[in-house]
Short mmCIF file of C-alpha atoms and ligand atoms in Angstrom, two decimals:
data_model
loop_
_atom_site.label_atom_id
_atom_site.label_comp_id
_atom_site.label_asym_id
_atom_site.label_seq_id
_atom_site.Cartn_x
_atom_site.Cartn_y
_atom_site.Cartn_z
CA UNK C 261 -2.01 -19.68 14.56
CA UNK C 262 0.61 -22.37 13.89
CA UNK C 263 3.15 -22.55 11.08
CA UNK C 264 1.19 -25.14 9.13
CA UNK C 265 -2.04 -23.15 9.16
CA UNK C 266 -0.32 -19.97 8.05
CA UNK C 267 1.45 -21.82 5.23
CA UNK C 268 -1.88 -23.35 4.13
CA UNK C 269 -3.64 -19.97 4.22
CA UNK C 270 -0.82 -18.40 2.21
CA UNK C 271 -0.94 -21.15 -0.38
CA UNK C 272 -4.70 -20.68 -0.79
CA UNK C 273 -4.34 -16.89 -1.14
CA UNK C 274 -1.52 -17.24 -3.67
CA UNK C 275 -3.57 -19.68 -5.71
CA UNK C 276 -6.56 -17.34 -5.81
CA UNK C 277 -4.28 -14.41 -6.69
CA UNK C 278 -2.81 -16.35 -9.60
CA UNK C 279 -6.24 -17.42 -10.85
CA UNK C 280 -7.50 -13.83 -10.73
CA UNK C 281 -4.43 -12.64 -12.66
CA UNK C 282 -4.95 -15.29 -15.34
CA UNK C 283 -8.64 -14.39 -15.67
CA UNK C 284 -7.54 -10.86 -16.53
CA UNK C 285 -4.84 -12.06 -18.95
CA UNK C 286 -2.11 -10.91 -16.56
CA UNK C 287 0.95 -12.78 -15.34
CA UNK C 288 0.66 -13.97 -11.72
CA UNK C 289 4.18 -12.60 -11.17
CA UNK C 290 2.86 -9.08 -11.83
CA UNK C 291 1.11 -9.04 -8.45
CA UNK C 292 2.94 -8.89 -5.11
CA UNK C 293 1.35 -10.09 -1.90
CA UNK C 294 1.86 -7.83 1.09
CA UNK C 295 1.06 -9.67 4.32
CA UNK C 296 -0.59 -7.17 6.65
CA UNK C 297 0.90 -7.87 10.07
CA UNK C 298 -0.68 -5.10 12.17
CA UNK C 299 -1.68 -6.29 15.66
CA UNK C 300 0.38 -9.48 15.20
CA UNK C 301 3.49 -10.37 17.21
CA UNK C 302 6.95 -10.84 15.64
CA UNK C 303 6.79 -14.58 16.40
CA UNK C 304 3.71 -14.90 14.19
CA UNK C 305 5.28 -12.75 11.47
CA UNK C 306 8.31 -15.06 11.49
CA UNK C 307 6.03 -17.98 10.62
CA UNK C 308 4.77 -16.10 7.59
CA UNK C 309 8.35 -15.32 6.58
CA UNK C 310 9.24 -19.00 6.91
CA UNK C 311 6.33 -19.70 4.55
CA UNK C 312 7.80 -17.40 1.92
CA UNK C 313 6.38 -13.94 2.67
CA UNK C 314 8.81 -11.16 1.70
CA UNK C 315 6.61 -8.06 1.98
CA UNK C 316 4.84 -6.98 5.17
CA UNK C 317 2.43 -4.10 5.77
CA UNK C 318 1.94 -2.16 8.98
CA UNK C 319 -0.42 0.77 9.50
CA UNK C 320 1.14 2.53 12.52
CA UNK C 321 4.75 3.64 12.86
CA UNK C 322 4.86 3.23 16.62
CA UNK C 323 3.48 -0.32 16.55
CA UNK C 324 5.72 -1.32 13.65
CA UNK C 325 8.93 0.07 15.13
CA UNK C 326 9.71 -2.66 17.67
CA UNK C 327 8.71 -5.44 15.26
CA UNK C 328 10.86 -4.11 12.43
CA UNK C 329 13.80 -3.71 14.79
CA UNK C 330 13.35 -7.24 16.11
CA UNK C 331 13.12 -8.69 12.56
CA UNK C 332 15.83 -6.47 11.05
CA UNK C 333 18.00 -9.40 9.96
CA UNK C 334 15.16 -11.01 8.00
CA UNK C 335 14.68 -10.40 4.27
CA UNK C 336 11.52 -8.28 4.54
CA UNK C 337 10.37 -5.21 2.65
CA UNK C 338 8.23 -3.13 5.02
CA UNK C 339 5.27 -1.17 3.67
CA UNK C 340 3.57 1.63 5.59
CA UNK C 341 -0.13 1.40 4.69
CA UNK C 342 -1.77 3.63 7.34
CA UNK C 343 -2.01 7.38 7.80
CA UNK C 344 1.34 8.96 8.67
CA UNK C 345 1.51 11.93 11.03
CA UNK C 346 4.22 14.42 10.13
CA UNK C 347 5.84 14.05 13.56
CA UNK C 348 6.44 10.35 12.78
CA UNK C 349 7.88 10.99 9.31
CA UNK C 350 11.49 10.90 10.47
CA UNK C 351 11.18 7.44 11.99
CA UNK C 352 9.04 6.19 9.10
CA UNK C 353 11.81 7.06 6.64
CA UNK C 354 14.23 4.92 8.64
CA UNK C 355 11.87 1.96 9.04
CA UNK C 356 9.91 1.56 5.81
CA UNK C 357 10.83 0.63 2.24
CA UNK C 358 7.65 2.10 0.74
CA UNK C 359 4.94 4.45 1.97
CA UNK C 360 1.52 3.70 0.44
CA UNK C 361 -0.37 6.32 2.42
CA UNK C 362 0.98 9.63 1.18
CA UNK C 363 -2.17 11.73 1.47
CA UNK C 364 -1.23 15.41 1.39
CA UNK C 365 1.29 17.77 -0.20
CA UNK C 366 2.31 18.88 3.28
CA UNK C 367 3.19 15.32 4.31
CA UNK C 368 5.06 14.86 1.02
CA UNK C 369 7.16 17.95 1.69
CA UNK C 370 7.94 16.79 5.23
CA UNK C 371 8.90 13.31 4.05
CA UNK C 372 11.08 14.77 1.30
CA UNK C 373 13.04 16.80 3.88
CA UNK C 374 13.33 13.78 6.17
CA UNK C 375 14.68 11.57 3.39
CA UNK C 376 17.25 14.20 2.51
CA UNK C 377 18.32 14.60 6.15
CA UNK C 378 18.53 10.83 6.71
CA UNK C 379 20.94 10.50 3.76
CA UNK C 380 20.60 6.72 3.70
CA UNK C 381 22.82 5.29 0.93
CA UNK C 382 20.28 2.54 0.15
CA UNK C 383 17.40 5.00 0.04
CA UNK C 384 18.35 8.20 -1.80
CA UNK C 385 14.69 8.48 -2.80
CA UNK C 386 11.80 7.00 -0.84
CA UNK C 387 9.26 5.01 -2.92
CA UNK C 388 5.78 6.41 -2.27
CA UNK C 389 2.24 5.84 -3.49
CA UNK C 390 -0.43 8.53 -3.41
CA UNK C 391 -3.46 7.38 -1.44
CA UNK C 392 -6.65 8.45 -3.19
CA UNK C 393 -10.25 8.33 -2.07
CA UNK C 394 -12.20 7.83 -5.30
CA UNK C 395 -15.31 6.34 -3.68
CA UNK C 396 -16.36 9.56 -1.98
CA UNK C 397 -16.94 7.72 1.29
CA UNK C 398 -16.38 10.47 3.88
CA UNK C 399 -14.39 8.41 6.40
CA UNK C 400 -11.56 7.51 4.04
CA UNK C 401 -8.19 9.17 4.18
CA UNK C 402 -6.34 10.17 1.05
CA UNK C 403 -6.52 12.81 -1.64
CA UNK C 404 -10.20 13.34 -2.42
CA UNK C 405 -11.11 12.61 -6.03
CA UNK C 406 -14.69 11.35 -5.69
CA UNK C 407 -15.74 9.84 -9.02
CA UNK C 408 -12.15 9.77 -10.34
CA UNK C 409 -11.26 11.31 -13.70
CA UNK C 410 -14.90 12.04 -14.57
CA UNK C 411 -15.01 14.60 -11.75
CA UNK C 412 -13.23 17.37 -13.66
CA UNK C 413 -12.86 19.89 -10.84
CA UNK C 414 -11.58 17.36 -8.29
CA UNK C 415 -9.33 15.75 -10.89
CA UNK C 416 -7.75 19.07 -11.86
CA UNK C 417 -7.19 19.99 -8.21
CA UNK C 418 -5.53 16.61 -7.63
CA UNK C 419 -3.34 16.93 -10.74
CA UNK C 420 -2.10 20.29 -9.40
CA UNK C 421 -1.18 18.61 -6.09
CA UNK C 422 0.52 15.71 -7.87
CA UNK C 423 2.60 18.22 -9.81
CA UNK C 424 3.98 19.51 -6.50
CA UNK C 425 4.67 16.00 -5.18
CA UNK C 426 6.47 14.67 -8.26
CA UNK C 427 8.75 17.71 -8.16
CA UNK C 428 10.17 16.68 -4.77
CA UNK C 429 13.65 15.28 -5.40
CA UNK C 430 13.83 12.77 -2.54
CA UNK C 431 10.52 10.98 -3.17
CA UNK C 432 9.95 8.47 -5.96
CA UNK C 433 6.27 8.40 -6.84
CA UNK C 434 5.46 4.87 -8.07
CA UNK C 435 1.67 4.82 -8.27
CA UNK C 436 -1.61 5.03 -6.40
CA UNK C 437 -3.24 3.31 -3.44
CA UNK C 438 -6.88 3.10 -2.40
CA UNK C 439 -9.09 1.42 0.17
CA UNK C 440 -12.46 0.37 -1.21
CA UNK C 441 -15.52 0.86 1.00
CA UNK C 442 -16.32 -2.26 2.98
CA UNK C 443 -19.10 -4.21 1.28
CA UNK C 444 -20.26 -7.81 1.58
CA UNK C 445 -20.24 -8.30 -2.17
CA UNK C 446 -16.69 -7.84 -3.60
CA UNK C 447 -18.09 -7.07 -7.07
CA UNK C 448 -19.38 -3.79 -5.62
CA UNK C 449 -15.75 -2.65 -5.21
CA UNK C 450 -14.93 -3.13 -8.91
CA UNK C 451 -15.87 0.41 -10.06
CA UNK C 452 -13.65 1.88 -7.33
CA UNK C 453 -10.65 -0.14 -8.50
CA UNK C 454 -11.36 0.70 -12.15
CA UNK C 455 -11.53 4.40 -11.25
CA UNK C 456 -8.12 4.21 -9.55
CA UNK C 457 -6.59 2.55 -12.61
CA UNK C 458 -8.05 5.15 -14.99
CA UNK C 459 -6.80 7.95 -12.78
CA UNK C 460 -3.35 6.35 -12.74
CA UNK C 461 -3.35 6.18 -16.54
CA UNK C 462 -4.16 9.89 -16.78
CA UNK C 463 -1.35 10.77 -14.35
CA UNK C 464 1.11 8.54 -16.20
CA UNK C 465 0.53 10.50 -19.40
CA UNK C 466 0.69 13.85 -17.62
CA UNK C 467 3.78 13.12 -15.46
CA UNK C 468 6.03 10.68 -17.33
CA UNK C 469 8.93 11.55 -15.00
CA UNK C 470 7.32 9.41 -12.24
CA UNK C 471 6.89 5.65 -12.70
CA UNK C 472 3.15 4.94 -11.98
CA UNK C 473 3.73 1.18 -12.18
CA UNK C 474 1.92 0.37 -8.95
CA UNK C 475 -1.73 0.11 -7.99
CA UNK C 476 -2.00 -0.87 -4.32
CA UNK C 477 -5.56 -2.08 -4.00
CA UNK C 478 -7.36 -5.15 -2.67
CA UNK C 479 -7.69 -6.59 0.84
CA UNK C 480 -9.03 -9.88 2.20
CA UNK C 481 -12.57 -9.16 1.02
CA UNK C 482 -11.88 -7.89 -2.45
CA UNK C 483 -8.33 -8.75 -3.62
CA UNK C 484 -9.43 -10.99 -6.49
CA UNK C 485 -11.57 -8.25 -8.04
CA UNK C 486 -8.72 -5.78 -7.46
CA UNK C 487 -6.28 -8.02 -9.33
CA UNK C 488 -8.74 -8.35 -12.22
CA UNK C 489 -8.76 -4.53 -12.32
CA UNK C 490 -4.98 -4.21 -12.38
CA UNK C 491 -3.69 -4.32 -8.80
CA UNK C 492 0.09 -4.85 -8.59
CA UNK C 493 0.20 -4.84 -4.76
CA UNK C 494 -2.49 -6.48 -2.63
CA UNK C 495 -2.60 -5.93 1.15
CA UNK C 496 -3.93 -9.01 2.90
CA UNK C 497 -4.24 -9.62 6.63
CA UNK C 498 -7.17 -11.76 7.77
CA UNK C 499 -7.00 -14.33 4.97
CA UNK C 500 -3.48 -15.18 6.18
CA UNK C 501 -3.55 -14.64 9.95
CA UNK C 502 -7.24 -14.95 10.80
CA UNK C 503 -9.36 -12.32 12.53
CA UNK C 504 -7.44 -9.65 14.41
CA UNK C 505 -7.89 -9.75 18.17
CA UNK C 506 -7.58 -6.01 18.70
C1 PLP P 1399 -5.77 -3.72 7.85
C2 PLP P 1399 -5.51 -3.24 6.46
C3 PLP P 1399 -5.46 -4.14 5.38
C4 PLP P 1399 -5.72 -5.64 5.52
O1 PLP P 1399 -7.07 -5.87 5.74
P1 PLP P 1399 -7.62 -7.41 5.78
O2 PLP P 1399 -9.09 -7.22 5.68
O3 PLP P 1399 -7.18 -7.97 7.08
O4 PLP P 1399 -7.04 -8.11 4.62
C5 PLP P 1399 -5.18 -3.63 4.12
N1 PLP P 1399 -4.96 -2.31 3.92
C6 PLP P 1399 -5.00 -1.42 4.94
C7 PLP P 1399 -4.75 0.01 4.64
C8 PLP P 1399 -5.28 -1.85 6.24
O5 PLP P 1399 -5.31 -0.95 7.23
#
């Protein structure tokens, strides 16, 4: 895809993001676009950067590594949005500015140790989001809280896990992330996004020592609904770069 097409796609996405924010009485500046660059080559990513993208999302450490190294002099914040294996945690800490896909206490503890060992002056604490599966769809990764706050037993179990994560000194919990089930009709994802927001609000009251400012939710199919429901970070690939080839 050429520079002009990417710039046009980005402009269209940004316009729709702003309109969705205004519909919900929110400022368009309250929502950050993360361009999801998985499967795409550094040359293509550079075109998006030239068109004003400053945040990029990758879902696999190994795939991201070479791209991030190649683009290291560019002003990009890199977001890890896919499942992280503990044996990749060390490299992930070096490469990424935020991890959206923290999905177990065990991974949190490993990351915490890796951040401490890395001792990066710019990153004394790693910003993380807790990935939550509120939809109950079995294939989704994340902490399982099917039904959100209304599911008392699952909610209490999750709160106990969050208590362990927020106590880790080298992680900075900043909010929640979810992936809505794929549906043709974006409206169908609205209850999932609303559940994530409500869950976030409960956690913010319970654990005021963390920040809880972020809701990472919304992809190409459903980002406008997600913004109406409070998304602060949207993760968009296909609407910018077209269909992925792999
Ligand atoms: C691939 C991916 C996206 C982007 O999906 P699009 O449909 O291309 O917008 C967002 N979030 C996660 C976690 C992904 O893996």
